[in-house]
Coordinates of C-alpha atoms in Angstrom, one line a residue:
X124 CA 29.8 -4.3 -14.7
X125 CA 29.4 -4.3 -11.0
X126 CA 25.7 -3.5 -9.0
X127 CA 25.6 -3.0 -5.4
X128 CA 22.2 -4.1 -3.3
X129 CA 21.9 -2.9 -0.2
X130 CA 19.8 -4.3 2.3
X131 CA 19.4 -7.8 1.6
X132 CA 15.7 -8.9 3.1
X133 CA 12.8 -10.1 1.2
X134 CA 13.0 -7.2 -1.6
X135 CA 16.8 -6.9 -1.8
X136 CA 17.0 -11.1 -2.2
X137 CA 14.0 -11.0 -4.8
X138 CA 15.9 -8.3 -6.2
X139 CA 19.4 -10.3 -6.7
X140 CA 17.5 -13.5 -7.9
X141 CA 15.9 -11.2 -10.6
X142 CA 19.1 -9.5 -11.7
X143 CA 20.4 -13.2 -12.0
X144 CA 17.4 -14.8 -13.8
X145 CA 17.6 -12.0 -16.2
X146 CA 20.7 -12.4 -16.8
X147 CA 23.6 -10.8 -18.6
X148 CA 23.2 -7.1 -17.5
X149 CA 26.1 -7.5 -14.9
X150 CA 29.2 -9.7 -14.4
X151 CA 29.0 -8.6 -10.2
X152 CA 26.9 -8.4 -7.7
X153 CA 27.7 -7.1 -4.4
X154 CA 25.3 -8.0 -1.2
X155 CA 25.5 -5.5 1.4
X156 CA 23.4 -5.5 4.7
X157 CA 23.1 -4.7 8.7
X158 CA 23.5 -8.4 9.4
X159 CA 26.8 -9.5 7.4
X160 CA 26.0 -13.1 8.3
X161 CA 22.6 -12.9 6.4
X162 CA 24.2 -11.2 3.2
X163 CA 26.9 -13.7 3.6
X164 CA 24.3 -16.5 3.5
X165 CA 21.8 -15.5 0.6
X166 CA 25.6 -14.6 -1.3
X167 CA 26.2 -18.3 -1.0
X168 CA 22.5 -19.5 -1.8
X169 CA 22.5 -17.6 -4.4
X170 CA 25.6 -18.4 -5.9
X171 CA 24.6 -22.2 -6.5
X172 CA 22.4 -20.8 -8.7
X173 CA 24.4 -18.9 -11.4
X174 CA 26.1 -22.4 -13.0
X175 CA 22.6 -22.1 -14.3
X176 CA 22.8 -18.2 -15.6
X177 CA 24.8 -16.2 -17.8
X178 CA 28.0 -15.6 -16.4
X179 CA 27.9 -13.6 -12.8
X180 CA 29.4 -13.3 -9.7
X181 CA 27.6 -13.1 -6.4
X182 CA 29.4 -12.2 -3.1
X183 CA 28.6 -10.5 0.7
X184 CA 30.9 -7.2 1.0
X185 CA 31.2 -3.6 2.6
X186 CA 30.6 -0.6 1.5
X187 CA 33.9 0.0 0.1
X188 CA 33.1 -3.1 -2.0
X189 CA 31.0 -1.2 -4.3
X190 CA 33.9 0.9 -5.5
X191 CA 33.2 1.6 -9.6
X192 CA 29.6 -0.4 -9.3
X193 CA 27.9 1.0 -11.6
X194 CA 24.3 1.3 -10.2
X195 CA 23.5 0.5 -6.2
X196 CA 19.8 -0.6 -5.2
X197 CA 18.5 0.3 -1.6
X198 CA 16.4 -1.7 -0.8
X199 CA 17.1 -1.5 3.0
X200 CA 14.8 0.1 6.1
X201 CA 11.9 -1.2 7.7
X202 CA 9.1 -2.5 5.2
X203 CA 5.4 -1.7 5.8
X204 CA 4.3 -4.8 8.4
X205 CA 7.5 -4.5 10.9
X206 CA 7.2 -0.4 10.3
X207 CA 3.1 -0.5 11.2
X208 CA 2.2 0.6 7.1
X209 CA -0.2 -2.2 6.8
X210 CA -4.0 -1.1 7.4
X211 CA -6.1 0.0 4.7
X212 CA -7.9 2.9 6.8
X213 CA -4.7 4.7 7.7
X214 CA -4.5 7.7 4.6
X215 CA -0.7 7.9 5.3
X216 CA -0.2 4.5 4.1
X217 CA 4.1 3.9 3.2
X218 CA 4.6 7.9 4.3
X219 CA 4.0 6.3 7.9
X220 CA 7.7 4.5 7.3
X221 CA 9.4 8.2 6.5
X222 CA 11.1 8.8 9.6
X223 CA 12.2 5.0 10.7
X224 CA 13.7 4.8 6.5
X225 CA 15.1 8.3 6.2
X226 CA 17.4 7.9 9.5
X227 CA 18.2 4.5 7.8
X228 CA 18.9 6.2 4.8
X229 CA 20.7 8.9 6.3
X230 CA 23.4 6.5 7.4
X231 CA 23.5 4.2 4.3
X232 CA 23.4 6.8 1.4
X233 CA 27.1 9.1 2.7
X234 CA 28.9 5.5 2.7
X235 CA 27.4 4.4 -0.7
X236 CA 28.3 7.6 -2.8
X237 CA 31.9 7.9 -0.9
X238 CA 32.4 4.0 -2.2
X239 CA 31.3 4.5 -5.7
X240 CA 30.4 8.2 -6.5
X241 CA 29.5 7.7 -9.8
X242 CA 26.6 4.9 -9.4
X243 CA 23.5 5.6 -10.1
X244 CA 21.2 5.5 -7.0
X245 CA 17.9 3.6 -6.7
X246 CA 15.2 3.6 -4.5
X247 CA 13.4 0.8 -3.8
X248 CA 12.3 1.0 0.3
X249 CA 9.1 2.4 0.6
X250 CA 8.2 5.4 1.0
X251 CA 10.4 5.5 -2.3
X252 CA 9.8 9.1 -3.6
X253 CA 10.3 10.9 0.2
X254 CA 13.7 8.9 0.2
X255 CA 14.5 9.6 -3.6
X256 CA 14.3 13.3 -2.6
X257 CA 16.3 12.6 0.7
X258 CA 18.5 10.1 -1.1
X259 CA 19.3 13.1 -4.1
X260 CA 20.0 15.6 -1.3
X261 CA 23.0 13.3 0.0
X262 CA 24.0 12.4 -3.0
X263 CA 24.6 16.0 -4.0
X264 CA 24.0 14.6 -7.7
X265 CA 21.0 14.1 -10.0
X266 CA 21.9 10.1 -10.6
X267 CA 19.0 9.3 -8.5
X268 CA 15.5 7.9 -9.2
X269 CA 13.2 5.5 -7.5
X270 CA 10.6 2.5 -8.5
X271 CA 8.1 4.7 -8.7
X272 CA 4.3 4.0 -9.6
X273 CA 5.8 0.9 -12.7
X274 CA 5.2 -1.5 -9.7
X275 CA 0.9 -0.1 -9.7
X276 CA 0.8 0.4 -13.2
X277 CA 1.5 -3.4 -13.6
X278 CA -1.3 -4.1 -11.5
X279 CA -3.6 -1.6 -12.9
X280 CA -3.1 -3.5 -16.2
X281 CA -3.5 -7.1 -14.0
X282 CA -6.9 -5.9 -12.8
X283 CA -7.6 -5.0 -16.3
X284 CA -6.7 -7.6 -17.8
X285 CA -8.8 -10.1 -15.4
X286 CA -12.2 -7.8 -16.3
X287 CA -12.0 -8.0 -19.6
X288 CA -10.4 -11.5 -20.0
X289 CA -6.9 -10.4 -22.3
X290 CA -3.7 -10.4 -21.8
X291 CA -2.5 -8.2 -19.4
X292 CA 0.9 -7.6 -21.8
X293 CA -1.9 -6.4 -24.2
X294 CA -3.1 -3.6 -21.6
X295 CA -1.9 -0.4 -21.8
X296 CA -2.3 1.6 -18.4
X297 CA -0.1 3.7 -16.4
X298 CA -0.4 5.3 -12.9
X299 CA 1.5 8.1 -11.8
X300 CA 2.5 10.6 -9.0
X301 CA 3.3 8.4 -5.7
X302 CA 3.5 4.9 -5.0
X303 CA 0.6 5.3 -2.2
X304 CA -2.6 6.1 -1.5
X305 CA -2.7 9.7 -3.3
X306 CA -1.5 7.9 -6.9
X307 CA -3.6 8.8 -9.9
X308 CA -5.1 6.5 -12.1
X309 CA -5.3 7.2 -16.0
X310 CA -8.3 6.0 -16.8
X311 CA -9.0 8.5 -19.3
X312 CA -5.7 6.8 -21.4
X313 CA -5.8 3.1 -20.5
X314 CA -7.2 0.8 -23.4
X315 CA -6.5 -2.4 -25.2
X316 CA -5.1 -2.5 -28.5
X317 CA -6.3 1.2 -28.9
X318 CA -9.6 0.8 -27.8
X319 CA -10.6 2.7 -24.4
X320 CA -11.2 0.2 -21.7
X321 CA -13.7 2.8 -20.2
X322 CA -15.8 2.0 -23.1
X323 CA -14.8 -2.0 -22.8
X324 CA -15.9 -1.9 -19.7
X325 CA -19.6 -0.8 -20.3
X326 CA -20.5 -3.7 -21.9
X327 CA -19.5 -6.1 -19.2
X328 CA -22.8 -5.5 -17.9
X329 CA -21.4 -4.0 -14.2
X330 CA -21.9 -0.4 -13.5
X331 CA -18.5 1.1 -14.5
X332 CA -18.2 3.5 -11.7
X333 CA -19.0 0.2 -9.3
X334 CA -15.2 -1.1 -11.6
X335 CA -13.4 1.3 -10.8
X336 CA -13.6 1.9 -7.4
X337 CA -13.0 -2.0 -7.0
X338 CA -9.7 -1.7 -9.1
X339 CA -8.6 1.2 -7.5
X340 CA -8.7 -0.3 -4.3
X341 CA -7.2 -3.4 -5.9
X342 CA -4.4 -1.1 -6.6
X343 CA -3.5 0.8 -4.0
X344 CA -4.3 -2.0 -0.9
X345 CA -2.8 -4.7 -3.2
X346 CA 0.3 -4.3 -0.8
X347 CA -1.2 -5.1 2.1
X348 CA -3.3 -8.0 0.6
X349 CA -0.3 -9.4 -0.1
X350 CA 2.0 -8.6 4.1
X351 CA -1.6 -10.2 4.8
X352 CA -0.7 -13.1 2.9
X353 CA 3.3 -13.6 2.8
X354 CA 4.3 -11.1 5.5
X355 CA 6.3 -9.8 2.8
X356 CA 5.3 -8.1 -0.5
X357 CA 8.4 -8.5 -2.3
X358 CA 8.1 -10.6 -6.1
X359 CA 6.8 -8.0 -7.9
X360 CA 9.2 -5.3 -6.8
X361 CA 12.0 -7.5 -7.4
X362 CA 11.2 -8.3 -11.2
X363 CA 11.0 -4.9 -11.1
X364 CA 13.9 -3.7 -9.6
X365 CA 15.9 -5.9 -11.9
X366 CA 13.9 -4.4 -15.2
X367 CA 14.7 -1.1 -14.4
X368 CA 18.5 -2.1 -13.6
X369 CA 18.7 -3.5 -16.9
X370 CA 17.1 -0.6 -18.6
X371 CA 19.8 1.8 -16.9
X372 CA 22.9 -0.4 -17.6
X373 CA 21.6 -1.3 -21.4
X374 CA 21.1 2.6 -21.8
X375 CA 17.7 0.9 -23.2
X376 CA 15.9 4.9 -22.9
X377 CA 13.1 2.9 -21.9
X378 CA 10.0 4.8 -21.2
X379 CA 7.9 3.9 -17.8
X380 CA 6.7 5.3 -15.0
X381 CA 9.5 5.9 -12.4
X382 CA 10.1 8.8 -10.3
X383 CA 12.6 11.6 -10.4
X384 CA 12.8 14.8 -9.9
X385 CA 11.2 16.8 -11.5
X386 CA 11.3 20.7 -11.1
X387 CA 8.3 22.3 -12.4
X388 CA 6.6 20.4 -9.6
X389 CA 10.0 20.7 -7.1
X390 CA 9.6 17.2 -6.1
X391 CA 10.1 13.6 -6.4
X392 CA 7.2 11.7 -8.2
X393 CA 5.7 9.4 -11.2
X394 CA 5.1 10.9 -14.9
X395 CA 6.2 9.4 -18.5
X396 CA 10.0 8.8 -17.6
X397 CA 12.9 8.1 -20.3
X398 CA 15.3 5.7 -18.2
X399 CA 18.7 4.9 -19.6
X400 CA 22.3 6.1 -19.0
X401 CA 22.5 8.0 -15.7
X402 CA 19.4 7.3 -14.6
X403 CA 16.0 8.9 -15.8
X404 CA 16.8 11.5 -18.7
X405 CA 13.5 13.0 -19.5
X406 CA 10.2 13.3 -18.4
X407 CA 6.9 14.3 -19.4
X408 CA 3.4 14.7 -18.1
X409 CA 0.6 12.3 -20.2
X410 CA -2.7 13.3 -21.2
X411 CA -4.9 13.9 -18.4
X412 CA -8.7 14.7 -17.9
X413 CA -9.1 17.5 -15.4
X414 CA -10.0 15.4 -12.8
X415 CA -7.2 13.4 -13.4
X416 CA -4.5 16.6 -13.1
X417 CA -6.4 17.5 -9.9
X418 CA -5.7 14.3 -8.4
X419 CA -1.9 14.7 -9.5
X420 CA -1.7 18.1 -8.0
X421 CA -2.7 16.5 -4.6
X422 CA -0.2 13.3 -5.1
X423 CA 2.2 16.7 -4.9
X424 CA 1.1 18.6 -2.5
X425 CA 1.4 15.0 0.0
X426 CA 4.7 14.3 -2.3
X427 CA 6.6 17.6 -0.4
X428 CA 5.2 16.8 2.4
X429 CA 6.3 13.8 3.2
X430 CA 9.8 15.3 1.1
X431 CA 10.2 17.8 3.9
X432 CA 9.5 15.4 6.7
X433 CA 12.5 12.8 5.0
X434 CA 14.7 15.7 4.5
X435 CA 14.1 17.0 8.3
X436 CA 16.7 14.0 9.5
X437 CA 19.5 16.0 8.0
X438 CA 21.4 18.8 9.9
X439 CA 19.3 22.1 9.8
X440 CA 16.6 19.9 8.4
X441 CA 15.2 21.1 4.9

């Protein structure tokens, strides 16, 4: 089973290391990138590491190298420091990278699904919904789905965690509609080992209100602490790339929050998602309070938005 990644910086390398540390999900991996000589290299770095792996082969190649991959990764575009995504009091957050990532896009998504038209597609580069929707349109298919909100849900259930000193494998909490500043929150359904955390919360002596807004922002500037710190945020994304890889090649139906497209809403965002064979294959909206469905109707509202300002790089625009 072959998987293409395309664009090989900091989130498409973390990305192949994953897929190889996991192991066993593919027998190929094809590196594709502007700079050849940088895929060529992390191709040969990585490939002194897979004596130590299951069984998998790691080379640098075109585009018609990913003929009958099975899945392809995009990772490629500018990220949020080089693109000028990177300060907390800027509401656009990642939709500030739409116009750089959907020309990239534009270019790289034709030669990908001439190459290997029956991958499935998915989005990694941020703004990843915008380009999920963008990426769909040039697809012409429905084999499309990107990171989503799994990525914030993981550190909603960090920050948790740390409050109320557990695991944070033993927190259950999810976040949906966009990966960026207009993401909800589902406070209303997180808990620990069926116990609301709201109510977990109120007896750690700090005013709970005065929590949440801390873990919120937590959440959705966690990015940009981390640029600040590495220049890079790209770990997390790649363990998480690879999980969802694995989850579409195992046809595991493995429910999380990634984004599709979903059409009662007629755009790309974050609900309960069933991913497996082809991609996501269901989806459903979770329990909400109404404050919470409030907030998800304006995640959509800034979701086609920023879908019409991706898809405006296309002949005739939307």
């Amino acid at each position: 089973m072959k998987v293409g990644v395309v664009g090989v910086g900091a989130v498409g390398a973390a990305t192949t290391l994953s897929l190889i540390e996991r192991g066993g999900m593919c027998r190929e991996i094809v590196l594709i990138d502007l700079d050849s000589r940088r895929a060529a290299g992390v191709a040969a770095d990585m490939r002194y590491a897979t004596p130590l792996s299951p069984t998998v082969e790691v080379r640098a190649g075109g585009y018609t190298d990913l003929a009958g991959a099975a899945m392809v990764i995009i990772t490629a575009g500018l990220n949020e420091k080089t693109g000028g995504a990177a300060d907390r009091s800027d509401p656009e957050g990642r939709l500030r990278l739409i116009g750089a990532n959907a020309e990239v896009y534009a270019d790289i998504v034709p030669q990908v699904v001439a190459a290997a038209p029956e991958a499935v597609l998915m989005v990694v580069t941020d703004p990843p919904d915008p380009l999920a929707v963008l990426t769909r349109r040039l697809a012409g298919h429905d084999r499309v789905f990107s990171t989503g909100t799994l990525i914030d849900s993981l550190r909603f259930r960090v920050h948790l965690a740390d409050r109320l000193r557990v695991r944070p494998r033993d927190v259950q909490a999810m976040v949906v509609g966009e990966h960026g500043t207009s993401e909800v929150l589902l406070w209303s359904s997180a808990s620990v080992g069926g116990a609301p955390v709201l109510d977990l919360l109120a007896r750690c002596g700090e005013p709970v209100d005065q929590v949440r807004q801390e873990i919120e922002d937590d959440i959705r500037y966690a990015n940009i602490t981390i640029i600040e710190g590495t220049g890079a945020s790209q770990y997390g994304i790649g363990v998480v790339s690879a999980l969802l890889a694995e989850a579409v090649l195992r046809d595991e139906r493995a429910v999380l929050p990634v984004a599709a497209y979903y059409p009662p809403y007629e755009t790309t965002l974050s609900l309960v998602s069933v991913l497996g064979a082809g991609g996501v294959q269901q989806m459903y909206e979770p329990s909400m309070t109404p404050d919470e469905r409030a907030g998800l109707h304006r995640s959509v509202v800034a979701l086609r938005e920023a879908a019409g300002r991706a898809l405006s790089v296309l002949p005739g625009g939307a």
